[in-house]
Amino acid sequence: MNSSTPPQSRQPRSESFVHPFLEAAHGRAPARPPVWIMRQAGRYLPDYRRVRKLFPSFLDFCRSPEHVAEVTVQPVDQIGVDAAILFSDILVLLPPMGLNLEFVEGEGPVVHNPIRDAAAIEALPGGDVNVDLNYVFQGIQLTLRDLAGYVPLIGFAGGPFTVASYMVEGGSSKELAKLKGLMFSNPKAYHMLLEKLATITGAYLCEQIRQGVDAVTIMDSWAGYLSPSDYREFVFPHTRSVIAHVRSQFPKTPLIHYANGAPTLLGDFVNLGADVVGLDWRVELPQAFKEHPAQTFQGNLDPCYLFAPPEKIVAKVHEMKAIAGNRPHIWNLGHGILPTTPVENARAFVQAVHGEI
Ligand code: CP3
């Protein structure tokens, strides 16, 4: 631990303590509103940047269980969130599937051997998550040891469509032209790819739960690139099959679905059958609450709101809390926290949700 780290605030919980995050995720009104932040272990935290510097390669960092546990717990101690999310990435599934993935400084993920045709898709190795991603499970074990039940641990995987986008595009993309080109020109090959991804993703999430995570999130960040009818034809059945598989193995573990930039798909996301549906800031809370009275949601403050002064953040959160009333709701941003966010503003967000300021 670095000397600049604030003193640990984690105290042992009493036997009867019920975690507000899990209460809300199960659709019950929690004793106090729970909050966590997408990408909460990350570059806006000086202590994260200190650990990050130890590894020239981001993937090597993800493969170091001790350091994974250290940065996973940082936002719990330093920001006061009600859940930890395992430090890893949705793209760790790519190397087990034979893809040569690198995170390039200043550029993001690059796949050096993208797959573009039916033959490459057919030849993809299925990957054995138990062997190839053992380092993730070691990270889960060490994180659970360090958290000692103080807050729940969230595991995660990417949605098959979002992960496929990196495999086919070869990296981040503005249009997803190659993936959507494949989808429209050779739907059979596209569906074969998504089926393979859905199978490995389901196995991966189940193993995370077996290892002890308390909830899982499917992050289908780029689902909003599709029209509603294309989403229904090309993505919904695959995400649905991941959710159905996890449900069949672990009916009691809460499952969160998150997608970005897709307000027109809200009804479809609700139909996927996850316990919690993540919202980005393009969705108005009153409308989502009114249209889906029985659905628990997560979100949805615009991450850029954390660039406003703390008093504005507090006022905005109070306004949103008045809209939610007593509904079970998991507070979060509408997408990942941005690296230039002032730490004290992230803290103000969390404290405002808790009603401490
Ligand atoms: O704190 C947490 O939320 C846990 C860790 C986490 C990371 N990535 C760490 C990370 C999680 C949950 C993710 C998910 C992820 N990764 C998504 C879905 C959620 C979203 O934000 O939409 C996606 C699309 C990715 C793919 C990815 N990983 C990209 C496009 C990039 C480069 C852009 C960027 O943000 O830097 C990454 C790299 C990455 N993943 C970093 C971190 C902390 C930054 C790398 C670094 O520190 O050098």
Coordinates of C-alpha atoms and ligand atoms in Angstrom, one line a residue:
M1 CA 0.0 0.0 0.0
N2 CA 1.2 3.5 -0.8
S3 CA 1.5 6.0 2.0
S4 CA -0.9 8.3 0.2
T5 CA -3.7 5.7 0.5
P6 CA -6.4 6.9 2.9
P7 CA -6.8 4.6 5.9
Q8 CA -8.9 1.6 5.3
S9 CA -12.5 2.2 6.2
R10 CA -13.6 -1.4 5.9
Q11 CA -15.0 -2.7 9.2
P12 CA -16.2 -6.3 9.8
R13 CA -20.0 -6.6 9.0
S14 CA -22.4 -8.0 11.5
E15 CA -23.9 -11.4 10.8
S16 CA -27.3 -9.8 10.1
F17 CA -26.0 -7.2 7.7
V18 CA -27.8 -7.3 4.4
H19 CA -25.9 -5.8 1.5
P20 CA -27.9 -3.0 -0.1
F21 CA -26.5 -3.8 -3.5
L22 CA -27.7 -7.4 -3.4
E23 CA -31.1 -6.3 -2.0
A24 CA -31.7 -3.9 -4.8
A25 CA -30.3 -6.4 -7.4
H26 CA -32.9 -8.9 -6.1
G27 CA -35.6 -6.3 -6.6
R28 CA -36.1 -5.5 -2.9
A29 CA -36.0 -2.0 -1.4
P30 CA -32.6 -1.7 0.3
A31 CA -32.0 -0.1 3.7
R32 CA -29.9 2.6 1.9
P33 CA -29.4 3.2 -1.8
P34 CA -26.5 1.3 -3.2
V35 CA -24.0 2.8 -5.7
W36 CA -21.0 1.6 -7.7
I37 CA -19.3 3.2 -10.7
M38 CA -18.6 1.5 -14.0
R39 CA -14.8 1.5 -14.6
Q40 CA -14.4 2.5 -10.9
A41 CA -10.9 0.8 -10.7
G42 CA -9.1 3.0 -13.2
R43 CA -7.0 5.9 -14.3
Y44 CA -8.8 8.6 -12.4
L45 CA -7.3 7.1 -9.2
P46 CA -3.7 8.0 -8.5
D47 CA -3.2 4.7 -6.7
Y48 CA -4.4 2.8 -9.8
R49 CA -1.9 4.7 -11.9
R50 CA 0.9 3.8 -9.5
V51 CA 0.1 0.1 -9.8
R52 CA -0.5 0.3 -13.6
K53 CA 3.0 1.7 -14.1
L54 CA 4.4 -1.6 -12.8
F55 CA 3.2 -3.3 -16.0
P56 CA 4.2 -2.2 -19.5
S57 CA 1.5 -4.5 -20.8
F58 CA -2.1 -4.0 -19.7
L59 CA -2.8 -7.7 -20.2
D60 CA 0.1 -8.7 -17.9
F61 CA -1.5 -6.4 -15.3
C62 CA -4.8 -8.3 -15.7
R63 CA -2.8 -11.5 -15.4
S64 CA -1.3 -10.6 -12.0
P65 CA -3.9 -11.7 -9.3
E66 CA -2.3 -9.8 -6.4
H67 CA -2.4 -6.5 -8.3
V68 CA -5.9 -7.3 -9.6
A69 CA -7.1 -7.7 -6.0
E70 CA -5.3 -4.5 -5.0
V71 CA -6.9 -2.2 -7.6
T72 CA -10.3 -3.9 -7.3
V73 CA -10.5 -3.0 -3.7
Q74 CA -9.1 0.6 -4.1
P75 CA -12.5 2.3 -5.0
V76 CA -14.2 0.5 -2.1
D77 CA -11.7 2.1 0.4
Q78 CA -11.2 5.4 -1.4
I79 CA -14.6 6.2 -2.9
G80 CA -17.0 4.3 -0.6
V81 CA -18.9 2.3 -3.3
D82 CA -21.2 -0.5 -2.2
A83 CA -19.8 -3.2 -4.6
A84 CA -16.4 -4.0 -6.1
I85 CA -16.1 -5.0 -9.7
L86 CA -13.3 -7.4 -10.5
F87 CA -10.4 -5.6 -12.3
S88 CA -10.1 -7.3 -15.7
D89 CA -11.4 -6.6 -19.2
I90 CA -14.1 -8.0 -21.5
L91 CA -11.4 -8.8 -24.0
V92 CA -9.5 -11.4 -21.9
L93 CA -11.7 -14.0 -23.7
L94 CA -9.9 -13.3 -27.0
P95 CA -6.5 -15.0 -26.4
P96 CA -8.1 -18.3 -25.4
M97 CA -10.0 -18.1 -28.8
G98 CA -6.7 -17.8 -30.7
L99 CA -6.6 -14.0 -31.1
N100 CA -3.5 -12.0 -30.7
L101 CA -4.6 -9.1 -28.5
E102 CA -2.6 -6.2 -27.4
F103 CA -3.5 -3.0 -25.6
V104 CA -1.6 -0.3 -27.3
E105 CA -0.8 2.8 -25.2
G106 CA -2.9 5.7 -26.4
E107 CA -4.8 3.6 -28.9
G108 CA -6.6 0.9 -26.9
P109 CA -7.1 -2.8 -27.9
V110 CA -5.6 -4.1 -31.1
V111 CA -6.2 -7.6 -32.5
H112 CA -3.3 -8.5 -34.8
N113 CA -5.1 -11.4 -36.5
P114 CA -8.8 -10.3 -36.8
I115 CA -11.3 -12.8 -38.2
R116 CA -13.2 -11.7 -41.2
D117 CA -14.7 -14.8 -43.0
A118 CA -16.6 -18.0 -42.4
A119 CA -13.4 -20.2 -42.6
A120 CA -11.7 -18.3 -39.9
I121 CA -14.8 -18.4 -37.7
E122 CA -15.2 -22.1 -38.2
A123 CA -11.6 -22.7 -37.3
L124 CA -11.8 -20.6 -34.0
P125 CA -10.7 -22.7 -31.0
G126 CA -13.5 -22.9 -28.4
G127 CA -11.1 -22.1 -25.6
D128 CA -11.2 -23.7 -22.1
V129 CA -11.9 -20.9 -19.7
N130 CA -11.0 -23.1 -16.7
V131 CA -7.4 -23.4 -18.0
D132 CA -6.9 -20.3 -20.1
L133 CA -8.5 -17.8 -17.7
N134 CA -7.3 -19.4 -14.4
Y135 CA -5.5 -16.1 -13.6
V136 CA -8.9 -14.4 -13.4
F137 CA -10.2 -16.9 -10.9
Q138 CA -7.1 -16.5 -8.8
G139 CA -7.8 -12.8 -8.9
I140 CA -11.3 -13.5 -7.7
Q141 CA -10.0 -15.6 -4.8
L142 CA -7.5 -12.9 -3.6
T143 CA -10.1 -10.2 -3.9
L144 CA -12.6 -12.1 -1.9
R145 CA -10.0 -12.7 0.7
D146 CA -9.2 -8.9 0.9
L147 CA -12.9 -7.8 0.8
A148 CA -13.7 -10.2 3.6
G149 CA -17.4 -9.8 2.9
Y150 CA -17.3 -6.0 3.3
V151 CA -19.0 -5.4 0.0
P152 CA -20.2 -7.9 -2.8
L153 CA -17.9 -8.6 -5.7
I154 CA -19.2 -8.3 -9.2
G155 CA -17.9 -10.4 -12.0
F156 CA -18.4 -9.6 -15.7
A157 CA -18.1 -10.5 -19.4
G158 CA -18.8 -8.6 -22.6
G159 CA -21.9 -9.2 -24.6
P160 CA -21.2 -11.5 -27.5
F161 CA -21.9 -8.7 -30.0
T162 CA -19.6 -6.2 -28.3
V163 CA -16.8 -8.8 -28.0
A164 CA -17.3 -9.9 -31.6
S165 CA -16.8 -6.3 -32.7
Y166 CA -13.2 -6.3 -31.5
M167 CA -12.5 -9.7 -33.0
V168 CA -13.8 -8.7 -36.5
E169 CA -12.8 -5.0 -36.6
G170 CA -9.4 -5.7 -35.1
G171 CA -9.8 -2.9 -32.5
S172 CA -12.2 -0.1 -31.5
S173 CA -14.3 1.2 -34.4
K174 CA -16.5 4.2 -35.0
E175 CA -19.0 2.4 -37.4
L176 CA -18.5 -1.4 -36.8
A177 CA -18.6 -1.6 -40.6
K178 CA -16.7 -4.9 -40.8
L179 CA -18.8 -6.6 -38.2
K180 CA -22.1 -5.3 -39.5
G181 CA -20.9 -6.0 -43.1
L182 CA -20.3 -9.6 -42.1
M183 CA -23.7 -9.7 -40.4
F184 CA -25.6 -8.5 -43.4
S185 CA -23.6 -10.3 -46.1
N186 CA -23.1 -13.6 -44.4
P187 CA -25.5 -14.0 -41.5
K188 CA -24.8 -17.7 -41.2
A189 CA -21.1 -17.1 -40.5
Y190 CA -22.0 -14.1 -38.2
H191 CA -24.4 -16.3 -36.2
M192 CA -21.8 -19.1 -35.9
L193 CA -19.4 -16.5 -34.4
L194 CA -21.9 -15.2 -31.9
E195 CA -23.0 -18.7 -30.9
K196 CA -19.4 -19.6 -30.2
L197 CA -19.0 -16.4 -28.1
A198 CA -22.3 -17.0 -26.3
T199 CA -21.1 -20.5 -25.3
I200 CA -17.7 -19.4 -24.0
T201 CA -19.2 -16.3 -22.3
G202 CA -21.8 -18.4 -20.5
A203 CA -19.1 -20.9 -19.3
Y204 CA -16.9 -18.0 -18.2
L205 CA -19.6 -16.2 -16.2
C206 CA -20.7 -19.5 -14.5
E207 CA -17.1 -20.2 -13.5
Q208 CA -16.8 -16.7 -12.0
I209 CA -19.9 -17.4 -9.9
R210 CA -18.5 -20.8 -8.9
Q211 CA -15.4 -19.0 -7.7
G212 CA -17.5 -16.8 -5.5
V213 CA -18.5 -13.6 -7.2
D214 CA -21.8 -12.3 -5.8
A215 CA -23.3 -11.0 -9.0
V216 CA -22.4 -10.8 -12.7
T217 CA -22.7 -8.1 -15.4
I218 CA -22.9 -8.5 -19.1
M219 CA -21.6 -5.4 -20.8
D220 CA -22.9 -5.1 -24.3
S221 CA -21.6 -1.6 -24.7
W222 CA -22.0 -1.4 -28.5
A223 CA -25.5 -2.8 -28.9
G224 CA -26.8 0.7 -29.7
Y225 CA -25.1 0.5 -33.1
L226 CA -28.0 -1.6 -34.4
S227 CA -31.6 -0.7 -35.4
P228 CA -34.2 -2.3 -33.1
S229 CA -35.2 -5.0 -35.7
D230 CA -31.5 -5.9 -36.4
Y231 CA -30.8 -6.0 -32.6
R232 CA -33.7 -8.5 -32.3
E233 CA -32.5 -10.7 -35.1
F234 CA -28.8 -10.6 -34.6
V235 CA -28.0 -9.9 -31.0
F236 CA -31.0 -10.6 -28.7
P237 CA -31.0 -14.5 -29.1
H238 CA -27.3 -14.7 -28.3
T239 CA -27.4 -12.5 -25.2
R240 CA -30.5 -14.2 -24.2
S241 CA -28.8 -17.6 -24.5
V242 CA -25.9 -16.5 -22.2
I243 CA -28.4 -15.2 -19.6
A244 CA -30.5 -18.4 -19.9
H245 CA -27.4 -20.6 -19.4
V246 CA -26.2 -18.6 -16.3
R247 CA -29.8 -18.7 -14.9
S248 CA -30.1 -22.4 -15.4
Q249 CA -26.9 -23.0 -13.4
F250 CA -27.2 -20.2 -10.8
P251 CA -30.8 -19.1 -10.5
K252 CA -30.1 -17.0 -7.4
T253 CA -27.1 -15.0 -8.6
P254 CA -28.2 -11.5 -9.7
L255 CA -27.4 -10.7 -13.3
I256 CA -27.1 -7.1 -14.7
H257 CA -27.3 -6.3 -18.3
Y258 CA -25.7 -3.0 -19.6
A259 CA -25.7 -1.5 -23.0
N260 CA -24.8 2.0 -24.1
G261 CA -26.4 4.3 -26.6
A262 CA -29.6 2.3 -27.2
P263 CA -32.6 4.1 -25.7
T264 CA -34.9 2.6 -28.4
L265 CA -33.9 -0.9 -27.2
L266 CA -34.9 -0.5 -23.6
G267 CA -38.0 -2.8 -24.0
D268 CA -35.8 -5.5 -25.6
F269 CA -33.2 -5.3 -22.8
V270 CA -36.0 -5.7 -20.2
N271 CA -37.2 -8.8 -22.2
L272 CA -33.7 -10.4 -21.9
G273 CA -34.6 -11.5 -18.4
A274 CA -31.7 -10.0 -16.4
D275 CA -32.4 -9.0 -12.8
V276 CA -31.2 -5.4 -13.4
V277 CA -31.0 -3.4 -16.6
G278 CA -28.3 -0.7 -16.9
L279 CA -29.3 2.6 -18.4
D280 CA -27.1 5.2 -20.0
W281 CA -27.9 8.9 -19.6
R282 CA -29.9 9.0 -22.9
V283 CA -32.8 7.4 -21.1
E284 CA -35.0 9.6 -18.9
L285 CA -35.5 7.8 -15.5
P286 CA -39.2 8.8 -15.1
Q287 CA -40.0 7.3 -18.5
A288 CA -38.1 4.0 -17.8
F289 CA -39.7 3.7 -14.4
K290 CA -43.2 4.4 -15.8
E291 CA -42.9 2.0 -18.8
H292 CA -41.3 -0.8 -16.8
P293 CA -42.7 -0.6 -13.2
A294 CA -41.5 -4.1 -12.2
Q295 CA -37.9 -3.8 -13.6
T296 CA -34.9 -2.8 -11.4
F297 CA -32.6 -0.4 -13.2
Q298 CA -29.1 0.8 -12.8
G299 CA -27.6 4.1 -13.7
N300 CA -27.7 6.7 -15.1
L301 CA -25.8 9.9 -14.4
D302 CA -23.9 11.2 -17.4
P303 CA -20.2 10.5 -16.6
C304 CA -19.4 14.1 -17.6
Y305 CA -21.6 15.4 -14.8
L306 CA -18.6 14.5 -12.6
F307 CA -16.8 17.5 -14.1
A308 CA -19.3 19.8 -12.5
P309 CA -18.6 21.2 -9.0
P310 CA -19.5 18.8 -6.1
E311 CA -22.5 21.0 -5.1
K312 CA -24.0 20.6 -8.6
I313 CA -23.4 16.8 -8.5
V314 CA -25.1 16.6 -5.1
A315 CA -28.1 18.6 -6.4
K316 CA -28.5 16.4 -9.4
V317 CA -28.3 13.2 -7.4
H318 CA -30.9 14.5 -5.0
E319 CA -33.2 15.3 -8.0
M320 CA -32.7 11.8 -9.4
K321 CA -33.3 10.2 -6.0
A322 CA -36.6 12.0 -5.7
I323 CA -37.6 10.5 -9.0
A324 CA -36.7 7.0 -7.9
G325 CA -38.5 7.3 -4.5
N326 CA -38.5 4.0 -2.7
R327 CA -38.0 1.9 -5.9
P328 CA -35.1 -0.6 -5.7
H329 CA -32.4 1.1 -7.8
I330 CA -28.7 0.6 -8.2
W331 CA -27.0 4.0 -8.6
N332 CA -24.2 4.3 -11.2
L333 CA -23.0 6.4 -14.0
G334 CA -24.5 5.9 -17.5
H335 CA -21.1 4.7 -18.8
G336 CA -17.6 4.3 -17.5
I337 CA -16.0 7.0 -15.3
L338 CA -13.6 9.1 -17.4
P339 CA -9.9 9.1 -16.6
T340 CA -9.8 12.9 -16.0
T341 CA -12.5 12.9 -13.4
P342 CA -11.5 14.5 -10.1
V343 CA -11.5 11.9 -7.4
E344 CA -13.3 14.2 -4.9
N345 CA -16.2 14.5 -7.4
A346 CA -16.5 10.7 -7.7
R347 CA -16.6 10.7 -3.9
A348 CA -19.3 13.4 -3.8
F349 CA -21.4 11.3 -6.2
V350 CA -21.3 8.3 -3.9
Q351 CA -21.8 10.4 -0.7
A352 CA -24.8 12.1 -2.3
V353 CA -26.4 8.8 -3.2
H354 CA -25.9 7.7 0.5
G355 CA -27.5 10.9 1.7
E356 CA -24.3 11.9 3.6
I357 CA -24.0 15.2 1.8
Ligands
CP3_1 O1 -13.3 -0.9 -12.8 C1 -13.9 -1.7 -13.6 O2 -15.0 -1.4 -14.2 C2 -13.3 -3.0 -13.9 C3 -12.4 -3.1 -15.0 C4 -12.9 -2.9 -16.5 C5 -12.0 -2.5 -17.5 N1 -12.6 -2.6 -18.7 C6 -10.6 -2.1 -17.2 C7 -9.9 -1.4 -18.3 C8 -14.1 -3.2 -17.1 C9 -15.4 -3.7 -16.4 C10 -13.9 -3.1 -18.5 C11 -15.0 -3.3 -19.5 C12 -14.7 -3.0 -20.9 N2 -13.6 -3.1 -21.6 C13 -15.8 -2.6 -21.8 C14 -17.3 -2.5 -21.4 C15 -17.6 -1.4 -20.6 C16 -17.5 0.0 -21.3 O3 -16.7 0.8 -20.8 O4 -18.2 0.2 -22.3 C17 -15.2 -2.4 -23.0 C18 -15.9 -2.0 -24.3 C19 -13.8 -2.7 -22.9 C20 -12.8 -2.7 -24.0 C21 -11.6 -1.8 -23.7 N3 -10.7 -2.0 -22.7 C22 -11.2 -0.6 -24.4 C23 -12.0 -0.1 -25.6 C24 -10.1 -0.1 -23.8 C25 -9.3 1.1 -24.2 C26 -10.0 2.3 -23.9 C27 -9.7 2.7 -22.5 O5 -10.7 2.9 -21.8 O6 -8.5 2.9 -22.2 C28 -9.8 -0.9 -22.7 C29 -8.7 -0.8 -21.7 C30 -9.0 -0.8 -20.3 N4 -9.8 -1.6 -19.6 C31 -8.4 0.1 -19.3 C32 -9.0 -0.2 -18.1 C33 -8.7 0.4 -16.7 C34 -7.4 1.2 -19.6 C35 -6.1 0.6 -19.8 C36 -5.0 1.2 -19.0 O7 -5.1 1.5 -17.8 O8 -3.9 1.4 -19.6

